[in-house]
């Protein structure tokens, strides 16, 4: 087994930052009445060896659309009770891609409390290589 630091040493990091959506999320009855603003961040680590373009073509790399589409696919499935479920489902979908070695997904609800910037959750998963 390769240790985590070694597993990501030869990787490129792709990211989707501050993707803001209004979605149906929350456990409490008052949260289910209205969509809530959620800010998502996604990071992927992909191996340089198989994602370094030689001919400057999109099919030689992992397309950024993969991250955005994974988020939208999960959101379109309907109401989500927990941010933990949201990030786990997105991470699982992205990690299934053959070129993705590791993924980090964060979710923040910036309007949950008036006295802080946001509340959220982060998950990190890595394939064994």
mmCIF file of N, CA and C in Angstrom:
data_model
loop_
_atom_site.group_PDB
_atom_site.id
_atom_site.type_symbol
_atom_site.label_atom_id
_atom_site.label_comp_id
_atom_site.label_asym_id
_atom_site.label_seq_id
_atom_site.Cartn_x
_atom_site.Cartn_y
_atom_site.Cartn_z
ATOM 1 N N UNK A 1 0.841 -1.182 0.000
ATOM 2 C CA UNK A 1 0.000 0.000 0.000
ATOM 3 C C UNK A 1 0.888 1.248 0.000
ATOM 4 N N UNK A 2 0.485 2.228 -0.767
ATOM 5 C CA UNK A 2 1.226 3.488 -0.836
ATOM 6 C C UNK A 2 0.604 4.473 0.150
ATOM 7 N N UNK A 3 1.431 5.187 0.886
ATOM 8 C CA UNK A 3 0.948 6.167 1.849
ATOM 9 C C UNK A 3 0.333 7.359 1.122
ATOM 10 N N UNK A 4 -0.612 8.049 1.757
ATOM 11 C CA UNK A 4 -1.311 9.149 1.105
ATOM 12 C C UNK A 4 -0.414 10.203 0.470
ATOM 13 N N UNK A 5 0.625 10.631 1.138
ATOM 14 C CA UNK A 5 1.496 11.658 0.558
ATOM 15 C C UNK A 5 2.120 11.172 -0.740
ATOM 16 N N UNK A 6 2.511 9.916 -0.780
ATOM 17 C CA UNK A 6 3.092 9.359 -1.997
ATOM 18 C C UNK A 6 2.049 9.183 -3.089
ATOM 19 N N UNK A 7 0.842 8.833 -2.715
ATOM 20 C CA UNK A 7 -0.213 8.569 -3.691
ATOM 21 C C UNK A 7 -0.600 9.812 -4.481
ATOM 22 N N UNK A 8 -0.419 10.980 -3.917
ATOM 23 C CA UNK A 8 -0.819 12.216 -4.587
ATOM 24 C C UNK A 8 0.363 13.033 -5.091
ATOM 25 N N UNK A 9 1.563 12.502 -4.928
ATOM 26 C CA UNK A 9 2.776 13.236 -5.299
ATOM 27 C C UNK A 9 2.822 13.589 -6.791
ATOM 28 N N UNK A 10 2.371 12.692 -7.631
ATOM 29 C CA UNK A 10 2.463 12.883 -9.082
ATOM 30 C C UNK A 10 1.113 13.264 -9.684
ATOM 31 N N UNK A 11 0.356 14.084 -8.966
ATOM 32 C CA UNK A 11 -0.995 14.434 -9.405
ATOM 33 C C UNK A 11 -1.137 15.913 -9.742
ATOM 34 N N UNK A 12 -2.130 16.152 -10.526
ATOM 35 C CA UNK A 12 -2.600 17.499 -10.833
ATOM 36 C C UNK A 12 -3.889 17.683 -10.031
ATOM 37 N N UNK A 13 -4.116 18.868 -9.512
ATOM 38 C CA UNK A 13 -5.338 19.138 -8.747
ATOM 39 C C UNK A 13 -6.264 20.023 -9.571
ATOM 40 N N UNK A 14 -7.473 19.546 -9.771
ATOM 41 C CA UNK A 14 -8.519 20.319 -10.437
ATOM 42 C C UNK A 14 -9.481 20.805 -9.363
ATOM 43 N N UNK A 15 -10.122 21.934 -9.596
ATOM 44 C CA UNK A 15 -11.046 22.413 -8.575
ATOM 45 C C UNK A 15 -12.213 23.183 -9.173
ATOM 46 N N UNK A 16 -13.291 23.150 -8.434
ATOM 47 C CA UNK A 16 -14.496 23.939 -8.688
ATOM 48 C C UNK A 16 -14.717 24.720 -7.395
ATOM 49 N N UNK A 17 -14.591 26.031 -7.467
ATOM 50 C CA UNK A 17 -14.622 26.840 -6.245
ATOM 51 C C UNK A 17 -15.905 27.655 -6.117
ATOM 52 N N UNK A 18 -16.398 27.671 -4.901
ATOM 53 C CA UNK A 18 -17.513 28.546 -4.529
ATOM 54 C C UNK A 18 -18.705 28.431 -5.477
ATOM 55 N N UNK A 19 -19.082 27.189 -5.760
ATOM 56 C CA UNK A 19 -20.241 26.927 -6.607
ATOM 57 C C UNK A 19 -21.484 27.125 -5.745
ATOM 58 N N UNK A 20 -22.216 28.178 -6.005
ATOM 59 C CA UNK A 20 -23.347 28.568 -5.166
ATOM 60 C C UNK A 20 -24.656 28.128 -5.799
ATOM 61 N N UNK A 21 -25.438 27.396 -5.009
ATOM 62 C CA UNK A 21 -26.723 26.884 -5.473
ATOM 63 C C UNK A 21 -27.777 27.101 -4.399
ATOM 64 N N UNK A 22 -29.012 27.249 -4.830
ATOM 65 C CA UNK A 22 -30.147 27.207 -3.916
ATOM 66 C C UNK A 22 -30.750 25.824 -4.063
ATOM 67 N N UNK A 23 -30.814 25.087 -2.957
ATOM 68 C CA UNK A 23 -31.316 23.725 -3.051
ATOM 69 C C UNK A 23 -32.113 23.332 -1.829
ATOM 70 N N UNK A 24 -32.855 22.262 -1.997
ATOM 71 C CA UNK A 24 -33.686 21.735 -0.920
ATOM 72 C C UNK A 24 -32.822 20.855 -0.032
ATOM 73 N N UNK A 25 -32.460 21.402 1.127
ATOM 74 C CA UNK A 25 -31.589 20.681 2.049
ATOM 75 C C UNK A 25 -31.967 21.044 3.484
ATOM 76 N N UNK A 26 -31.923 20.064 4.353
ATOM 77 C CA UNK A 26 -32.157 20.324 5.764
ATOM 78 C C UNK A 26 -32.993 19.251 6.423
ATOM 79 N N UNK A 27 -32.744 19.064 7.705
ATOM 80 C CA UNK A 27 -33.439 18.056 8.502
ATOM 81 C C UNK A 27 -34.701 18.619 9.154
ATOM 82 N N UNK A 28 -34.618 19.857 9.601
ATOM 83 C CA UNK A 28 -35.703 20.464 10.366
ATOM 84 C C UNK A 28 -36.857 20.894 9.457
ATOM 85 N N UNK A 29 -38.059 20.888 10.016
ATOM 86 C CA UNK A 29 -39.257 21.250 9.251
ATOM 87 C C UNK A 29 -39.128 22.642 8.632
ATOM 88 N N UNK A 30 -38.593 23.605 9.376
ATOM 89 C CA UNK A 30 -38.464 24.966 8.840
ATOM 90 C C UNK A 30 -37.492 25.019 7.665
ATOM 91 N N UNK A 31 -36.537 24.097 7.612
ATOM 92 C CA UNK A 31 -35.583 24.073 6.495
ATOM 93 C C UNK A 31 -36.211 23.505 5.229
ATOM 94 N N UNK A 32 -37.230 22.695 5.390
ATOM 95 C CA UNK A 32 -37.870 22.044 4.243
ATOM 96 C C UNK A 32 -38.869 22.950 3.530
ATOM 97 N N UNK A 33 -39.173 24.096 4.124
ATOM 98 C CA UNK A 33 -40.150 25.011 3.531
ATOM 99 C C UNK A 33 -39.579 25.815 2.367
ATOM 100 N N UNK A 34 -38.269 26.063 2.400
ATOM 101 C CA UNK A 34 -37.638 26.903 1.378
ATOM 102 C C UNK A 34 -36.271 26.329 1.015
ATOM 103 N N UNK A 35 -35.873 26.577 -0.219
ATOM 104 C CA UNK A 35 -34.512 26.203 -0.604
ATOM 105 C C UNK A 35 -33.522 27.042 0.198
ATOM 106 N N UNK A 36 -32.345 26.473 0.403
ATOM 107 C CA UNK A 36 -31.295 27.178 1.133
ATOM 108 C C UNK A 36 -30.085 27.376 0.227
ATOM 109 N N UNK A 37 -29.386 28.444 0.486
ATOM 110 C CA UNK A 37 -28.154 28.714 -0.256
ATOM 111 C C UNK A 37 -27.052 27.809 0.289
ATOM 112 N N UNK A 38 -26.389 27.123 -0.638
ATOM 113 C CA UNK A 38 -25.286 26.227 -0.297
ATOM 114 C C UNK A 38 -24.114 26.576 -1.202
ATOM 115 N N UNK A 39 -22.929 26.593 -0.639
ATOM 116 C CA UNK A 39 -21.715 26.845 -1.415
ATOM 117 C C UNK A 39 -20.879 25.574 -1.379
ATOM 118 N N UNK A 40 -20.563 25.071 -2.564
ATOM 119 C CA UNK A 40 -19.809 23.828 -2.690
ATOM 120 C C UNK A 40 -18.440 24.088 -3.292
ATOM 121 N N UNK A 41 -17.473 23.353 -2.794
ATOM 122 C CA UNK A 41 -16.126 23.350 -3.353
ATOM 123 C C UNK A 41 -15.732 21.908 -3.593
ATOM 124 N N UNK A 42 -15.155 21.668 -4.756
ATOM 125 C CA UNK A 42 -14.760 20.317 -5.140
ATOM 126 C C UNK A 42 -13.314 20.360 -5.615
ATOM 127 N N UNK A 43 -12.537 19.383 -5.175
ATOM 128 C CA UNK A 43 -11.163 19.231 -5.648
ATOM 129 C C UNK A 43 -10.969 17.785 -6.081
ATOM 130 N N UNK A 44 -10.301 17.610 -7.203
ATOM 131 C CA UNK A 44 -9.952 16.280 -7.705
ATOM 132 C C UNK A 44 -8.452 16.202 -7.885
ATOM 133 N N UNK A 45 -7.881 15.053 -7.592
ATOM 134 C CA UNK A 45 -6.479 14.786 -7.893
ATOM 135 C C UNK A 45 -6.452 13.713 -8.955
ATOM 136 N N UNK A 46 -5.766 14.015 -10.058
ATOM 137 C CA UNK A 46 -5.661 13.084 -11.180
ATOM 138 C C UNK A 46 -4.190 12.879 -11.509
ATOM 139 N N UNK A 47 -3.811 11.679 -11.951
ATOM 140 C CA UNK A 47 -2.400 11.407 -12.228
ATOM 141 C C UNK A 47 -1.871 12.230 -13.405
ATOM 142 N N UNK A 48 -0.723 12.818 -13.209
ATOM 143 C CA UNK A 48 -0.084 13.577 -14.290
ATOM 144 C C UNK A 48 0.208 12.701 -15.501
ATOM 145 N N UNK A 49 0.623 11.481 -15.256
ATOM 146 C CA UNK A 49 1.039 10.595 -16.349
ATOM 147 C C UNK A 49 -0.061 10.383 -17.382
ATOM 148 N N UNK A 50 -1.307 10.343 -16.942
ATOM 149 C CA UNK A 50 -2.394 10.068 -17.887
ATOM 150 C C UNK A 50 -3.264 11.289 -18.174
ATOM 151 N N UNK A 51 -2.897 12.450 -17.642
ATOM 152 C CA UNK A 51 -3.712 13.646 -17.885
ATOM 153 C C UNK A 51 -2.879 14.854 -18.307
ATOM 154 N N UNK A 52 -1.684 14.616 -18.777
ATOM 155 C CA UNK A 52 -0.853 15.705 -19.288
ATOM 156 C C UNK A 52 -1.031 15.753 -20.799
ATOM 157 N N UNK A 53 -1.620 16.824 -21.315
ATOM 158 C CA UNK A 53 -1.914 16.873 -22.746
ATOM 159 C C UNK A 53 -0.650 16.978 -23.596
ATOM 160 N N UNK A 54 -0.644 16.215 -24.651
ATOM 161 C CA UNK A 54 0.463 16.274 -25.614
ATOM 162 C C UNK A 54 0.075 17.077 -26.855
ATOM 163 N N UNK A 55 -1.238 17.065 -27.158
ATOM 164 C CA UNK A 55 -1.719 17.750 -28.355
ATOM 165 C C UNK A 55 -2.695 18.882 -28.021
ATOM 166 N N UNK A 56 -2.736 19.293 -26.749
ATOM 167 C CA UNK A 56 -3.592 20.395 -26.324
ATOM 168 C C UNK A 56 -5.066 20.126 -26.639
ATOM 169 N N UNK A 57 -5.496 18.883 -26.376
ATOM 170 C CA UNK A 57 -6.865 18.466 -26.671
ATOM 171 C C UNK A 57 -7.610 18.115 -25.385
ATOM 172 N N UNK A 58 -8.888 18.431 -25.351
ATOM 173 C CA UNK A 58 -9.704 18.196 -24.165
ATOM 174 C C UNK A 58 -9.788 16.723 -23.786
ATOM 175 N N UNK A 59 -9.775 15.841 -24.770
ATOM 176 C CA UNK A 59 -9.895 14.406 -24.465
ATOM 177 C C UNK A 59 -8.631 13.824 -23.823
ATOM 178 N N UNK A 60 -7.603 14.637 -23.650
ATOM 179 C CA UNK A 60 -6.375 14.181 -22.997
ATOM 180 C C UNK A 60 -6.365 14.474 -21.496
ATOM 181 N N UNK A 61 -7.374 15.164 -21.032
ATOM 182 C CA UNK A 61 -7.431 15.577 -19.632
ATOM 183 C C UNK A 61 -8.794 15.210 -19.041
ATOM 184 N N UNK A 62 -8.945 15.425 -17.754
ATOM 185 C CA UNK A 62 -10.253 15.289 -17.119
ATOM 186 C C UNK A 62 -10.947 16.649 -17.231
ATOM 187 N N UNK A 63 -12.093 16.656 -17.867
ATOM 188 C CA UNK A 63 -12.849 17.884 -18.113
ATOM 189 C C UNK A 63 -13.410 18.430 -16.797
ATOM 190 N N UNK A 64 -13.296 19.729 -16.594
ATOM 191 C CA UNK A 64 -13.829 20.372 -15.389
ATOM 192 C C UNK A 64 -15.328 20.134 -15.233
ATOM 193 N N UNK A 65 -16.014 19.955 -16.366
ATOM 194 C CA UNK A 65 -17.460 19.720 -16.326
ATOM 195 C C UNK A 65 -17.828 18.535 -15.437
ATOM 196 N N UNK A 66 -16.926 17.581 -15.298
ATOM 197 C CA UNK A 66 -17.181 16.401 -14.474
ATOM 198 C C UNK A 66 -17.607 16.806 -13.062
ATOM 199 N N UNK A 67 -16.939 17.774 -12.489
ATOM 200 C CA UNK A 67 -17.240 18.198 -11.119
ATOM 201 C C UNK A 67 -18.606 18.872 -11.034
ATOM 202 N N UNK A 68 -18.847 19.787 -11.931
ATOM 203 C CA UNK A 68 -20.117 20.525 -11.920
ATOM 204 C C UNK A 68 -21.289 19.590 -12.189
ATOM 205 N N UNK A 69 -21.124 18.692 -13.134
ATOM 206 C CA UNK A 69 -22.196 17.753 -13.473
ATOM 207 C C UNK A 69 -22.490 16.793 -12.326
ATOM 208 N N UNK A 70 -21.470 16.378 -11.584
ATOM 209 C CA UNK A 70 -21.690 15.490 -10.434
ATOM 210 C C UNK A 70 -22.507 16.203 -9.359
ATOM 211 N N UNK A 71 -22.212 17.461 -9.134
ATOM 212 C CA UNK A 71 -22.976 18.246 -8.161
ATOM 213 C C UNK A 71 -24.428 18.369 -8.613
ATOM 214 N N UNK A 72 -24.630 18.781 -9.853
ATOM 215 C CA UNK A 72 -25.986 18.985 -10.355
ATOM 216 C C UNK A 72 -26.786 17.693 -10.388
ATOM 217 N N UNK A 73 -26.148 16.590 -10.743
ATOM 218 C CA UNK A 73 -26.847 15.301 -10.779
ATOM 219 C C UNK A 73 -27.384 14.947 -9.397
ATOM 220 N N UNK A 74 -26.593 15.178 -8.364
ATOM 221 C CA UNK A 74 -27.052 14.857 -7.004
ATOM 222 C C UNK A 74 -28.159 15.806 -6.561
ATOM 223 N N UNK A 75 -28.017 17.072 -6.850
ATOM 224 C CA UNK A 75 -29.017 18.058 -6.452
ATOM 225 C C UNK A 75 -30.356 17.772 -7.137
ATOM 226 N N UNK A 76 -30.318 17.340 -8.383
ATOM 227 C CA UNK A 76 -31.547 17.054 -9.138
ATOM 228 C C UNK A 76 -32.304 15.840 -8.613
ATOM 229 N N UNK A 77 -31.672 15.035 -7.790
ATOM 230 C CA UNK A 77 -32.348 13.860 -7.229
ATOM 231 C C UNK A 77 -33.392 14.242 -6.187
ATOM 232 N N UNK A 78 -33.368 15.453 -5.716
ATOM 233 C CA UNK A 78 -34.377 15.897 -4.766
ATOM 234 C C UNK A 78 -33.810 16.247 -3.408
ATOM 235 N N UNK A 79 -34.715 16.378 -2.451
ATOM 236 C CA UNK A 79 -34.363 16.862 -1.119
ATOM 237 C C UNK A 79 -33.250 16.030 -0.479
ATOM 238 N N UNK A 80 -32.353 16.731 0.181
ATOM 239 C CA UNK A 80 -31.235 16.123 0.906
ATOM 240 C C UNK A 80 -31.369 16.567 2.357
ATOM 241 N N UNK A 81 -31.360 15.631 3.274
ATOM 242 C CA UNK A 81 -31.485 15.994 4.683
ATOM 243 C C UNK A 81 -30.201 16.616 5.240
ATOM 244 N N UNK A 82 -29.058 16.022 4.916
ATOM 245 C CA UNK A 82 -27.806 16.396 5.576
ATOM 246 C C UNK A 82 -26.732 16.817 4.580
ATOM 247 N N UNK A 83 -25.931 17.793 4.974
ATOM 248 C CA UNK A 83 -24.779 18.167 4.160
ATOM 249 C C UNK A 83 -23.812 16.989 4.025
ATOM 250 N N UNK A 84 -23.723 16.163 5.061
ATOM 251 C CA UNK A 84 -22.854 14.989 5.008
ATOM 252 C C UNK A 84 -23.252 14.060 3.865
ATOM 253 N N UNK A 85 -24.554 13.868 3.688
ATOM 254 C CA UNK A 85 -25.047 13.031 2.590
ATOM 255 C C UNK A 85 -24.681 13.649 1.248
ATOM 256 N N UNK A 86 -24.865 14.942 1.134
ATOM 257 C CA UNK A 86 -24.561 15.649 -0.106
ATOM 258 C C UNK A 86 -23.101 15.471 -0.504
ATOM 259 N N UNK A 87 -22.177 15.758 0.408
ATOM 260 C CA UNK A 87 -20.757 15.666 0.046
ATOM 261 C C UNK A 87 -20.328 14.217 -0.179
ATOM 262 N N UNK A 88 -20.875 13.284 0.603
ATOM 263 C CA UNK A 88 -20.526 11.872 0.410
ATOM 264 C C UNK A 88 -20.976 11.374 -0.958
ATOM 265 N N UNK A 89 -22.192 11.727 -1.354
ATOM 266 C CA UNK A 89 -22.710 11.277 -2.647
ATOM 267 C C UNK A 89 -21.911 11.859 -3.811
ATOM 268 N N UNK A 90 -21.576 13.127 -3.726
ATOM 269 C CA UNK A 90 -20.785 13.765 -4.785
ATOM 270 C C UNK A 90 -19.394 13.144 -4.848
ATOM 271 N N UNK A 91 -18.768 12.962 -3.706
ATOM 272 C CA UNK A 91 -17.426 12.369 -3.669
ATOM 273 C C UNK A 91 -17.431 10.958 -4.244
ATOM 274 N N UNK A 92 -18.424 10.168 -3.890
ATOM 275 C CA UNK A 92 -18.515 8.789 -4.383
ATOM 276 C C UNK A 92 -18.633 8.762 -5.916
ATOM 277 N N UNK A 93 -19.465 9.641 -6.449
ATOM 278 C CA UNK A 93 -19.648 9.713 -7.902
ATOM 279 C C UNK A 93 -18.338 10.093 -8.598
ATOM 280 N N UNK A 94 -17.649 11.074 -8.077
ATOM 281 C CA UNK A 94 -16.406 11.528 -8.701
ATOM 282 C C UNK A 94 -15.287 10.506 -8.569
ATOM 283 N N UNK A 95 -15.215 9.840 -7.449
ATOM 284 C CA UNK A 95 -14.158 8.850 -7.236
ATOM 285 C C UNK A 95 -14.336 7.633 -8.140
ATOM 286 N N UNK A 96 -15.539 7.434 -8.658
ATOM 287 C CA UNK A 96 -15.789 6.320 -9.581
ATOM 288 C C UNK A 96 -15.142 6.550 -10.949
ATOM 289 N N UNK A 97 -14.796 7.784 -11.258
ATOM 290 C CA UNK A 97 -14.138 8.080 -12.538
ATOM 291 C C UNK A 97 -12.756 7.429 -12.535
ATOM 292 N N UNK A 98 -12.387 6.748 -13.613
ATOM 293 C CA UNK A 98 -11.114 6.012 -13.619
ATOM 294 C C UNK A 98 -9.865 6.878 -13.462
ATOM 295 N N UNK A 99 -9.937 8.139 -13.838
ATOM 296 C CA UNK A 99 -8.760 9.001 -13.740
ATOM 297 C C UNK A 99 -8.642 9.714 -12.393
ATOM 298 N N UNK A 100 -9.683 9.686 -11.598
ATOM 299 C CA UNK A 100 -9.671 10.414 -10.326
ATOM 300 C C UNK A 100 -9.034 9.550 -9.246
ATOM 301 N N UNK A 101 -7.981 10.062 -8.651
ATOM 302 C CA UNK A 101 -7.271 9.341 -7.591
ATOM 303 C C UNK A 101 -7.766 9.743 -6.202
ATOM 304 N N UNK A 102 -8.152 11.008 -6.044
ATOM 305 C CA UNK A 102 -8.652 11.482 -4.749
ATOM 306 C C UNK A 102 -9.620 12.631 -4.986
ATOM 307 N N UNK A 103 -10.480 12.845 -3.998
ATOM 308 C CA UNK A 103 -11.487 13.901 -4.102
ATOM 309 C C UNK A 103 -11.734 14.519 -2.729
ATOM 310 N N UNK A 104 -11.942 15.819 -2.739
ATOM 311 C CA UNK A 104 -12.362 16.545 -1.535
ATOM 312 C C UNK A 104 -13.593 17.359 -1.926
ATOM 313 N N UNK A 105 -14.625 17.274 -1.095
ATOM 314 C CA UNK A 105 -15.849 18.042 -1.334
ATOM 315 C C UNK A 105 -16.224 18.746 -0.034
ATOM 316 N N UNK A 106 -16.515 20.035 -0.131
ATOM 317 C CA UNK A 106 -17.001 20.784 1.024
ATOM 318 C C UNK A 106 -18.353 21.402 0.697
ATOM 319 N N UNK A 107 -19.177 21.494 1.713
ATOM 320 C CA UNK A 107 -20.492 22.122 1.605
ATOM 321 C C UNK A 107 -20.627 23.111 2.752
ATOM 322 N N UNK A 108 -21.119 24.294 2.431
ATOM 323 C CA UNK A 108 -21.333 25.320 3.455
ATOM 324 C C UNK A 108 -22.728 25.906 3.306
ATOM 325 N N UNK A 109 -23.373 26.121 4.427
ATOM 326 C CA UNK A 109 -24.651 26.823 4.467
ATOM 327 C C UNK A 109 -24.388 28.189 5.111
ATOM 328 N N UNK A 110 -24.221 29.229 4.286
ATOM 329 C CA UNK A 110 -23.833 30.536 4.819
ATOM 330 C C UNK A 110 -24.945 31.278 5.559
ATOM 331 N N UNK A 111 -26.170 30.844 5.397
ATOM 332 C CA UNK A 111 -27.280 31.560 6.019
ATOM 333 C C UNK A 111 -27.873 30.812 7.212
ATOM 334 N N UNK A 112 -27.204 29.769 7.669
ATOM 335 C CA UNK A 112 -27.743 28.941 8.750
ATOM 336 C C UNK A 112 -27.845 29.700 10.070
ATOM 337 N N UNK A 113 -26.829 30.483 10.385
ATOM 338 C CA UNK A 113 -26.810 31.239 11.638
ATOM 339 C C UNK A 113 -26.426 32.684 11.342
ATOM 340 N N UNK A 114 -27.029 33.618 12.047
ATOM 341 C CA UNK A 114 -26.715 35.025 11.775
ATOM 342 C C UNK A 114 -25.378 35.490 12.350
ATOM 343 N N UNK A 115 -24.796 34.710 13.248
ATOM 344 C CA UNK A 115 -23.588 35.170 13.935
ATOM 345 C C UNK A 115 -22.305 34.465 13.492
ATOM 346 N N UNK A 116 -22.346 33.820 12.333
ATOM 347 C CA UNK A 116 -21.124 33.209 11.788
ATOM 348 C C UNK A 116 -21.196 33.202 10.268
ATOM 349 N N UNK A 117 -20.058 33.043 9.639
ATOM 350 C CA UNK A 117 -19.996 33.087 8.177
ATOM 351 C C UNK A 117 -20.707 31.901 7.536
ATOM 352 N N UNK A 118 -20.561 30.710 8.121
ATOM 353 C CA UNK A 118 -21.208 29.530 7.553
ATOM 354 C C UNK A 118 -21.015 28.342 8.486
ATOM 355 N N UNK A 119 -21.788 27.306 8.228
ATOM 356 C CA UNK A 119 -21.573 26.000 8.847
ATOM 357 C C UNK A 119 -21.453 25.009 7.707
ATOM 358 N N UNK A 120 -20.627 23.987 7.894
ATOM 359 C CA UNK A 120 -20.440 23.075 6.784
ATOM 360 C C UNK A 120 -19.747 21.799 7.161
ATOM 361 N N UNK A 121 -19.431 21.072 6.122
ATOM 362 C CA UNK A 121 -18.799 19.771 6.281
ATOM 363 C C UNK A 121 -17.871 19.534 5.091
ATOM 364 N N UNK A 122 -16.830 18.756 5.335
ATOM 365 C CA UNK A 122 -15.861 18.426 4.295
ATOM 366 C C UNK A 122 -15.574 16.936 4.360
ATOM 367 N N UNK A 123 -15.399 16.339 3.197
ATOM 368 C CA UNK A 123 -15.007 14.935 3.133
ATOM 369 C C UNK A 123 -13.845 14.802 2.149
ATOM 370 N N UNK A 124 -12.945 13.891 2.457
ATOM 371 C CA UNK A 124 -11.810 13.590 1.580
ATOM 372 C C UNK A 124 -11.748 12.083 1.420
ATOM 373 N N UNK A 125 -11.677 11.627 0.168
ATOM 374 C CA UNK A 125 -11.542 10.196 -0.120
ATOM 375 C C UNK A 125 -10.414 10.005 -1.130
ATOM 376 N N UNK A 126 -9.722 8.901 -0.985
ATOM 377 C CA UNK A 126 -8.635 8.579 -1.899
ATOM 378 C C UNK A 126 -8.692 7.095 -2.231
ATOM 379 N N UNK A 127 -8.445 6.775 -3.504
ATOM 380 C CA UNK A 127 -8.378 5.380 -3.919
ATOM 381 C C UNK A 127 -7.077 4.768 -3.427
ATOM 382 N N UNK A 128 -7.118 3.497 -3.106
ATOM 383 C CA UNK A 128 -5.872 2.785 -2.824
ATOM 384 C C UNK A 128 -5.214 2.469 -4.150
ATOM 385 N N UNK A 129 -3.907 2.682 -4.209
ATOM 386 C CA UNK A 129 -3.191 2.375 -5.455
ATOM 387 C C UNK A 129 -2.052 1.427 -5.167
#
